[in-house]
Amino acid sequence: MEVVRRLPQKFPFSAIVGQETLKLSLLLNAVDPRVGGVLIRGEKGTAKSTAVRALLAVLPQMDVVEGCQYGCDPGDPAQWCDDCRDRRDEGPLPKIRAVPRMVDLPVSATEDRLVGTLDFQAAIREGERSFHPGLLAAANRGILYVDEVNLLDDHLVDTLLDAAAMGVNVVEREGVSLAHPARFILVGTMNPEEGDIRPQLLDRFGLCVGVEAMREPEARVEIVLRRHAFEEDPSAFARQWADAEDELKNRIRDARLRLPGVRLGEGILYAIADLSIRAAVDGHRADSVMARAAAALAALENRPEATLSDVERVAPLVLAHRLRRTPFSEVRSDTDTLRTALMDALSSGAGRSQEQEGSTAAGPGLGQASIFESLGSASSSSEDPADVCINVESDLDRTRRSIAGRRQTSVSDDGRGRYSRSEVPKGDVTMADVAFDATIRAAASRASDSKTLGDMALSVQPEDLRTKVRTRKVGASIVFCVDASGSMGSDKRIDAAKAAVLDLLVDAYQKRDRVALVSFRGNKAEVVLAPTASVELANVRLRNLPTGGATPLAAGIVSSLDILQSELRRQPDTVAWLVLVTDGRGNVGLDGGSGSEDARIAATRVRMANVHTIVIDTASGPTGGTAAREIARMAGGEYVRLSALDGAELGRVVRSRI
Ligand SMILES: [Zn+2]
């Protein structure tokens, strides 16, 4: 009987339809991991993880030092681990062929698992200090893949990006002190709807691409056909693409060999500097990434020198997520900024490089049209230039949104949350707080120093005690403040708000969110639903909501603000959100004051109270917009017009922001 054990066949990289920007970003990193990785932003069901897994299959085989637990490159002594350096004196190191690995970093990983740790079994048994390598070691010379990187604890992301940038993992803890090579292709994916990544961390990914579903019918049909052929017979499909895959593998291998010789002229470097200055990016990282990416692109296309056209093609991948944004800045289109900067810098850079290096450096495709194309291609579907990975708002009816209010993790001191690292205790310690693994390692790290062990390899002393640091996601408190007055469309507004509240409550408990609803009509505001995480309760409270009467907008805002301030007192790290569903035209003031004036004053108070505001404008027709926009501006918030005033759309808008 024949037993065939097939490895699961991966979908070939060459067979992926479209997504050219995504593929280019991955290939540039395959040629030179120092480009700094790729952050792939896109909704579920796009080719994100398929493409990353497929990339692994086209990475060339490599020589590794036999017996080295980090897979050092025999041909690159400068990058060797301590172990390989020590063995050097014994003669040439034995080498073997190996295929690169892909390491999945789970969102639940601890710091120990990532960076490696003292091997405490060895410490207990033999009293020896030895290092147990972590995932950074396993990923050396391969791919480190983090799905949903936005959900990873911040300090882990920091550690990860440090190692990626340096190509080295430095371990200084628990009596272990070593450094080992950790040069890997870092790929993070995230669904922006699930919460964003901090701007400081965003900047540390070399490249960033936005991926969305293809819109061209032909491409969609092709995707389905290839997917079916693959599922029908994976091996036959792989054979069909084998030549293309081999060719790509050779291209990457040759490009890596060619890369050190690729010339980066001074004109190119000036054009890059100019571009970064005009795009007003912070720091110098963008320049360095752009230079490396341009060189990698030239190497990939078998050219001896990086040209302005290379810069033009990589610039959107490097710059789009680095444009400086301020929370309350004037309406300004990032796309326009980038576009203008590209045109100016490339034209002046082209001039300079032509003067200094002759016309060869200028390369083809420097016309305005190609610049627009390359900007558009930051989004892989090439559909909408505005949809680069920073979600540039193309709709002029929206003011820039604040990025400071995003859901974050915080250190938890109430015993809840996930054990993410350990520390020396800061006070009384309960059993539940003891981090046994770290405590034993601390004891083990002293083991060989100790003279008092007797027969035991390990003795735990009070100073070895370590406690758990727990982190958890911070919840949001969201108050919907809805105009229920007799003005046009009030039933629609109320229905949309009700549906959005229920939608947000579906997973509110898990996210630690609380949602409330305030309605205002006649001469007062009413707290219809106090902050809650319960769908059942909301269902009961929201059943019958009366509408009609005048519009006491100011009272609605003040009442909502009271709720949010008491939420902030209850849980100071809560992120407070006010969702104001109104046309902005209040006609009843507080205590008989002017309606519109009181509403603006109330909005200013919201701004001072560290509350994030979204104003959903329900005014219709050409005259609509002014009043609600003014309220948004006074509150320092975002102004949004919905394409359709219904619960699904409203829920989506709010969800995508908190
Ligand atoms: Zn080594």
mmCIF file of C-alpha atoms in Angstrom, residues 262-491:
data_model
loop_
_atom_site.group_PDB
_atom_site.id
_atom_site.type_symbol
_atom_site.label_atom_id
_atom_site.label_comp_id
_atom_site.label_asym_id
_atom_site.label_seq_id
_atom_site.Cartn_x
_atom_site.Cartn_y
_atom_site.Cartn_z
ATOM 1 C CA VAL A 262 24.094 48.956 -6.952
ATOM 2 C CA ARG A 263 25.045 52.599 -7.225
ATOM 3 C CA LEU A 264 23.068 55.302 -5.429
ATOM 4 C CA GLY A 265 24.168 58.582 -6.987
ATOM 5 C CA GLU A 266 24.387 61.802 -5.038
ATOM 6 C CA GLY A 267 21.619 63.274 -7.214
ATOM 7 C CA ILE A 268 19.312 60.483 -6.096
ATOM 8 C CA LEU A 269 20.130 61.036 -2.438
ATOM 9 C CA TYR A 270 19.422 64.755 -2.795
ATOM 10 C CA ALA A 271 16.119 64.034 -4.536
ATOM 11 C CA ILE A 272 15.186 61.711 -1.673
ATOM 12 C CA ALA A 273 16.124 64.297 0.965
ATOM 13 C CA ASP A 274 14.190 66.938 -0.922
ATOM 14 C CA LEU A 275 11.161 64.696 -1.148
ATOM 15 C CA SER A 276 11.173 63.981 2.602
ATOM 16 C CA ILE A 277 11.525 67.673 3.407
ATOM 17 C CA ARG A 278 8.666 68.644 1.118
ATOM 18 C CA ALA A 279 6.461 65.886 2.467
ATOM 19 C CA ALA A 280 7.328 67.175 5.984
ATOM 20 C CA VAL A 281 8.039 63.763 7.455
ATOM 21 C CA ASP A 282 9.631 63.523 10.898
ATOM 22 C CA GLY A 283 13.187 62.277 11.383
ATOM 23 C CA HIS A 284 15.469 60.630 8.887
ATOM 24 C CA ARG A 285 14.103 57.132 8.694
ATOM 25 C CA ALA A 286 12.145 57.829 5.515
ATOM 26 C CA ASP A 287 15.288 58.903 3.633
ATOM 27 C CA SER A 288 17.194 55.820 4.548
ATOM 28 C CA VAL A 289 14.300 53.489 3.760
ATOM 29 C CA MET A 290 13.686 55.193 0.433
ATOM 30 C CA ALA A 291 17.359 54.862 -0.546
ATOM 31 C CA ARG A 292 17.437 51.171 0.363
ATOM 32 C CA ALA A 293 14.146 50.466 -1.365
ATOM 33 C CA ALA A 294 15.234 52.270 -4.537
ATOM 34 C CA ALA A 295 18.494 50.286 -4.597
ATOM 35 C CA ALA A 296 16.627 47.019 -3.990
ATOM 36 C CA LEU A 297 14.276 47.826 -6.857
ATOM 37 C CA ALA A 298 17.194 48.488 -9.215
ATOM 38 C CA ALA A 299 18.793 45.211 -8.125
ATOM 39 C CA LEU A 300 15.532 43.340 -8.642
ATOM 40 C CA GLU A 301 15.272 44.678 -12.176
ATOM 41 C CA ASN A 302 18.883 43.937 -12.994
ATOM 42 C CA ARG A 303 20.092 47.510 -13.244
ATOM 43 C CA PRO A 304 23.451 48.737 -11.932
ATOM 44 C CA GLU A 305 22.168 52.053 -10.617
ATOM 45 C CA ALA A 306 19.101 53.368 -8.776
ATOM 46 C CA THR A 307 17.281 56.036 -10.783
ATOM 47 C CA LEU A 308 14.752 58.752 -10.056
ATOM 48 C CA SER A 309 12.162 56.495 -11.537
ATOM 49 C CA ASP A 310 12.974 53.942 -8.815
ATOM 50 C CA VAL A 311 12.540 56.645 -6.184
ATOM 51 C CA GLU A 312 9.265 57.629 -7.757
ATOM 52 C CA ARG A 313 7.985 54.075 -7.570
ATOM 53 C CA VAL A 314 8.976 53.427 -3.967
ATOM 54 C CA ALA A 315 8.178 56.879 -2.542
ATOM 55 C CA PRO A 316 4.452 56.307 -1.962
ATOM 56 C CA LEU A 317 5.216 53.076 -0.093
ATOM 57 C CA VAL A 318 7.696 54.876 2.135
ATOM 58 C CA LEU A 319 6.041 58.250 2.662
ATOM 59 C CA ALA A 320 2.312 57.765 2.824
ATOM 60 C CA HIS A 321 2.285 56.543 6.437
ATOM 61 C CA ARG A 322 4.862 59.094 7.581
ATOM 62 C CA LEU A 323 3.148 62.359 6.711
ATOM 63 C CA ARG A 324 2.975 64.494 9.815
ATOM 64 C CA ARG A 325 -0.533 64.963 11.064
ATOM 65 C CA THR A 326 -1.719 67.221 13.804
ATOM 66 C CA PRO A 327 -5.028 66.626 15.535
ATOM 67 C CA PHE A 328 -6.617 69.997 14.928
ATOM 68 C CA SER A 329 -4.903 71.093 11.754
ATOM 69 C CA GLU A 330 -6.827 72.734 8.971
ATOM 70 C CA VAL A 331 -8.424 70.651 6.283
ATOM 71 C CA ARG A 332 -5.567 69.504 4.111
ATOM 72 C CA SER A 333 -5.334 66.615 1.774
ATOM 73 C CA ASP A 334 -2.363 64.385 2.459
ATOM 74 C CA THR A 335 -2.642 63.055 -1.025
ATOM 75 C CA ASP A 336 -2.193 66.529 -2.428
ATOM 76 C CA THR A 337 0.808 67.142 -0.176
ATOM 77 C CA LEU A 338 2.506 63.976 -1.264
ATOM 78 C CA ARG A 339 1.655 64.529 -4.883
ATOM 79 C CA THR A 340 3.012 68.069 -4.910
ATOM 80 C CA ALA A 341 6.148 67.067 -3.022
ATOM 81 C CA LEU A 342 6.815 64.258 -5.452
ATOM 82 C CA MET A 343 6.431 66.475 -8.467
ATOM 83 C CA ASP A 344 8.577 69.279 -7.064
ATOM 84 C CA ALA A 345 11.305 67.074 -5.675
ATOM 85 C CA LEU A 346 11.507 64.873 -8.705
ATOM 86 C CA SER A 347 11.697 67.771 -11.103
ATOM 87 C CA SER A 348 14.391 69.548 -9.084
ATOM 88 C CA GLY A 349 16.163 66.252 -8.338
ATOM 89 C CA ALA A 350 16.040 65.383 -12.010
ATOM 90 C CA GLY A 351 17.670 68.678 -12.817
ATOM 91 C CA ARG A 352 20.379 68.172 -10.246
ATOM 92 C CA SER A 353 21.174 64.622 -11.205
ATOM 93 C CA GLN A 354 21.275 65.570 -14.859
ATOM 94 C CA GLU A 355 23.768 68.282 -14.086
ATOM 95 C CA GLN A 356 25.920 66.050 -11.963
ATOM 96 C CA GLU A 357 25.596 62.647 -13.509
ATOM 97 C CA GLY A 358 24.363 63.060 -17.007
ATOM 98 C CA SER A 359 20.928 62.231 -18.255
ATOM 99 C CA THR A 360 21.041 58.469 -17.607
ATOM 100 C CA ALA A 361 20.074 58.886 -13.970
ATOM 101 C CA ALA A 362 16.787 60.528 -14.778
ATOM 102 C CA GLY A 363 15.175 57.335 -16.012
ATOM 103 C CA PRO A 364 11.892 57.102 -17.810
ATOM 104 C CA GLY A 365 8.451 57.986 -16.614
ATOM 105 C CA LEU A 366 8.989 61.266 -14.820
ATOM 106 C CA GLY A 367 5.941 62.917 -16.293
ATOM 107 C CA GLN A 368 3.118 64.083 -14.127
ATOM 108 C CA ALA A 369 0.899 61.227 -15.261
ATOM 109 C CA SER A 370 3.243 58.558 -13.996
ATOM 110 C CA ILE A 371 3.604 60.270 -10.654
ATOM 111 C CA PHE A 372 -0.139 60.219 -10.239
ATOM 112 C CA GLU A 373 -0.163 56.576 -11.180
ATOM 113 C CA SER A 374 2.476 55.689 -8.654
ATOM 114 C CA LEU A 375 0.605 57.502 -5.933
ATOM 115 C CA GLY A 376 -2.531 55.671 -6.828
ATOM 116 C CA SER A 377 -0.711 52.393 -6.698
ATOM 117 C CA ALA A 378 0.001 52.736 -3.010
ATOM 118 C CA SER A 379 -3.384 51.162 -2.829
ATOM 119 C CA SER A 380 -3.001 47.905 -4.617
ATOM 120 C CA SER A 381 -6.179 48.067 -6.603
ATOM 121 C CA SER A 382 -4.995 51.308 -8.226
ATOM 122 C CA GLU A 383 -8.520 52.572 -7.876
ATOM 123 C CA ASP A 384 -8.401 55.525 -5.617
ATOM 124 C CA PRO A 385 -5.302 57.632 -5.068
ATOM 125 C CA ALA A 386 -6.744 58.852 -1.803
ATOM 126 C CA ASP A 387 -6.849 55.411 -0.309
ATOM 127 C CA VAL A 388 -3.192 55.108 0.551
ATOM 128 C CA CYS A 389 -2.555 53.346 3.790
ATOM 129 C CA ILE A 390 -3.128 56.338 6.009
ATOM 130 C CA ASN A 391 -6.730 56.448 4.867
ATOM 131 C CA VAL A 392 -6.388 59.913 3.527
ATOM 132 C CA GLU A 393 -9.815 61.499 3.589
ATOM 133 C CA SER A 394 -10.774 62.328 0.064
ATOM 134 C CA ASP A 395 -14.170 63.599 1.087
ATOM 135 C CA LEU A 396 -13.841 67.323 1.632
ATOM 136 C CA ASP A 397 -16.847 67.172 3.891
ATOM 137 C CA ARG A 398 -14.713 65.601 6.548
ATOM 138 C CA THR A 399 -12.292 67.453 8.717
ATOM 139 C CA ARG A 400 -9.188 65.624 9.821
ATOM 140 C CA ARG A 401 -9.788 63.275 12.647
ATOM 141 C CA SER A 402 -7.829 63.181 15.810
ATOM 142 C CA ILE A 403 -5.555 60.197 16.080
ATOM 143 C CA ALA A 404 -4.939 60.572 19.773
ATOM 144 C CA GLY A 405 -8.046 58.773 20.929
ATOM 145 C CA ARG A 406 -7.344 55.342 19.580
ATOM 146 C CA ARG A 407 -7.920 52.269 21.625
ATOM 147 C CA GLN A 408 -4.701 51.433 23.406
ATOM 148 C CA THR A 409 -3.412 48.925 25.888
ATOM 149 C CA SER A 410 -2.519 50.001 29.361
ATOM 150 C CA VAL A 411 -0.861 48.370 32.331
ATOM 151 C CA SER A 412 -3.564 47.010 34.560
ATOM 152 C CA ASP A 413 -3.247 47.171 38.341
ATOM 153 C CA ASP A 414 -6.465 45.426 39.280
ATOM 154 C CA GLY A 415 -5.289 41.870 38.559
ATOM 155 C CA ARG A 416 -7.122 41.699 35.262
ATOM 156 C CA GLY A 417 -5.538 41.491 31.855
ATOM 157 C CA ARG A 418 -2.930 39.297 30.276
ATOM 158 C CA TYR A 419 0.475 38.438 31.769
ATOM 159 C CA SER A 420 2.857 40.143 29.394
ATOM 160 C CA ARG A 421 6.104 40.537 31.341
ATOM 161 C CA SER A 422 7.558 40.433 34.833
ATOM 162 C CA GLU A 423 9.120 42.964 37.147
ATOM 163 C CA VAL A 424 10.698 43.315 40.584
ATOM 164 C CA PRO A 425 7.733 43.698 42.979
ATOM 165 C CA LYS A 426 6.722 47.197 44.024
ATOM 166 C CA GLY A 427 4.876 46.337 47.227
ATOM 167 C CA ASP A 428 2.920 43.498 48.784
ATOM 168 C CA VAL A 429 2.718 40.409 46.622
ATOM 169 C CA THR A 430 -0.197 37.972 46.458
ATOM 170 C CA MET A 431 0.185 34.423 45.146
ATOM 171 C CA ALA A 432 -1.760 35.313 42.016
ATOM 172 C CA ASP A 433 0.777 37.998 41.220
ATOM 173 C CA VAL A 434 3.883 35.832 41.413
ATOM 174 C CA ALA A 435 5.550 35.232 38.057
ATOM 175 C CA PHE A 436 7.016 31.788 38.807
ATOM 176 C CA ASP A 437 8.896 31.434 35.550
ATOM 177 C CA ALA A 438 10.682 34.758 35.982
ATOM 178 C CA THR A 439 11.304 34.115 39.700
ATOM 179 C CA ILE A 440 12.995 30.790 38.978
ATOM 180 C CA ARG A 441 15.027 32.341 36.202
ATOM 181 C CA ALA A 442 16.140 35.119 38.522
ATOM 182 C CA ALA A 443 17.251 32.491 41.036
ATOM 183 C CA ALA A 444 18.941 30.492 38.297
ATOM 184 C CA SER A 445 20.804 33.513 37.040
ATOM 185 C CA ARG A 446 22.556 33.663 40.422
ATOM 186 C CA ALA A 447 23.016 29.893 40.541
ATOM 187 C CA SER A 448 26.629 29.619 39.545
ATOM 188 C CA ASP A 449 27.579 32.609 41.712
ATOM 189 C CA SER A 450 26.184 31.018 44.824
ATOM 190 C CA LYS A 451 28.480 29.247 47.243
ATOM 191 C CA THR A 452 25.727 27.997 49.524
ATOM 192 C CA LEU A 453 23.818 25.606 47.326
ATOM 193 C CA GLY A 454 24.990 22.294 48.716
ATOM 194 C CA ASP A 455 23.315 19.531 46.711
ATOM 195 C CA MET A 456 20.784 21.796 45.153
ATOM 196 C CA ALA A 457 21.358 23.404 41.814
ATOM 197 C CA LEU A 458 18.908 26.175 42.597
ATOM 198 C CA SER A 459 17.870 28.112 45.640
ATOM 199 C CA VAL A 460 15.228 30.801 45.517
ATOM 200 C CA GLN A 461 15.949 33.848 47.673
ATOM 201 C CA PRO A 462 13.542 36.676 48.528
ATOM 202 C CA GLU A 463 15.307 39.043 46.138
ATOM 203 C CA ASP A 464 14.532 36.667 43.253
ATOM 204 C CA LEU A 465 10.814 37.277 43.576
ATOM 205 C CA ARG A 466 9.212 38.653 40.406
ATOM 206 C CA THR A 467 5.633 39.687 39.850
ATOM 207 C CA LYS A 468 3.445 39.675 36.780
ATOM 208 C CA VAL A 469 2.803 42.825 34.826
ATOM 209 C CA ARG A 470 -0.587 42.539 33.215
ATOM 210 C CA THR A 471 -1.825 44.618 30.355
ATOM 211 C CA ARG A 472 -5.257 44.930 28.900
ATOM 212 C CA LYS A 473 -7.049 46.774 26.204
ATOM 213 C CA VAL A 474 -8.576 50.031 27.352
ATOM 214 C CA GLY A 475 -12.283 50.391 26.781
ATOM 215 C CA ALA A 476 -14.151 53.285 25.256
ATOM 216 C CA SER A 477 -17.173 55.150 26.570
ATOM 217 C CA ILE A 478 -19.363 56.263 23.721
ATOM 218 C CA VAL A 479 -22.307 58.606 24.103
ATOM 219 C CA PHE A 480 -24.674 59.033 21.177
ATOM 220 C CA CYS A 481 -26.339 62.413 21.418
ATOM 221 C CA VAL A 482 -29.286 62.519 19.041
ATOM 222 C CA ASP A 483 -31.541 65.280 17.834
ATOM 223 C CA ALA A 484 -35.123 64.062 18.434
ATOM 224 C CA SER A 485 -36.752 67.427 17.734
ATOM 225 C CA GLY A 486 -39.539 67.964 15.246
ATOM 226 C CA SER A 487 -37.197 69.005 12.448
ATOM 227 C CA MET A 488 -37.201 66.964 9.281
ATOM 228 C CA GLY A 489 -36.079 63.355 9.449
ATOM 229 C CA SER A 490 -36.043 62.960 13.229
ATOM 230 C CA ASP A 491 -37.465 59.416 13.117
#
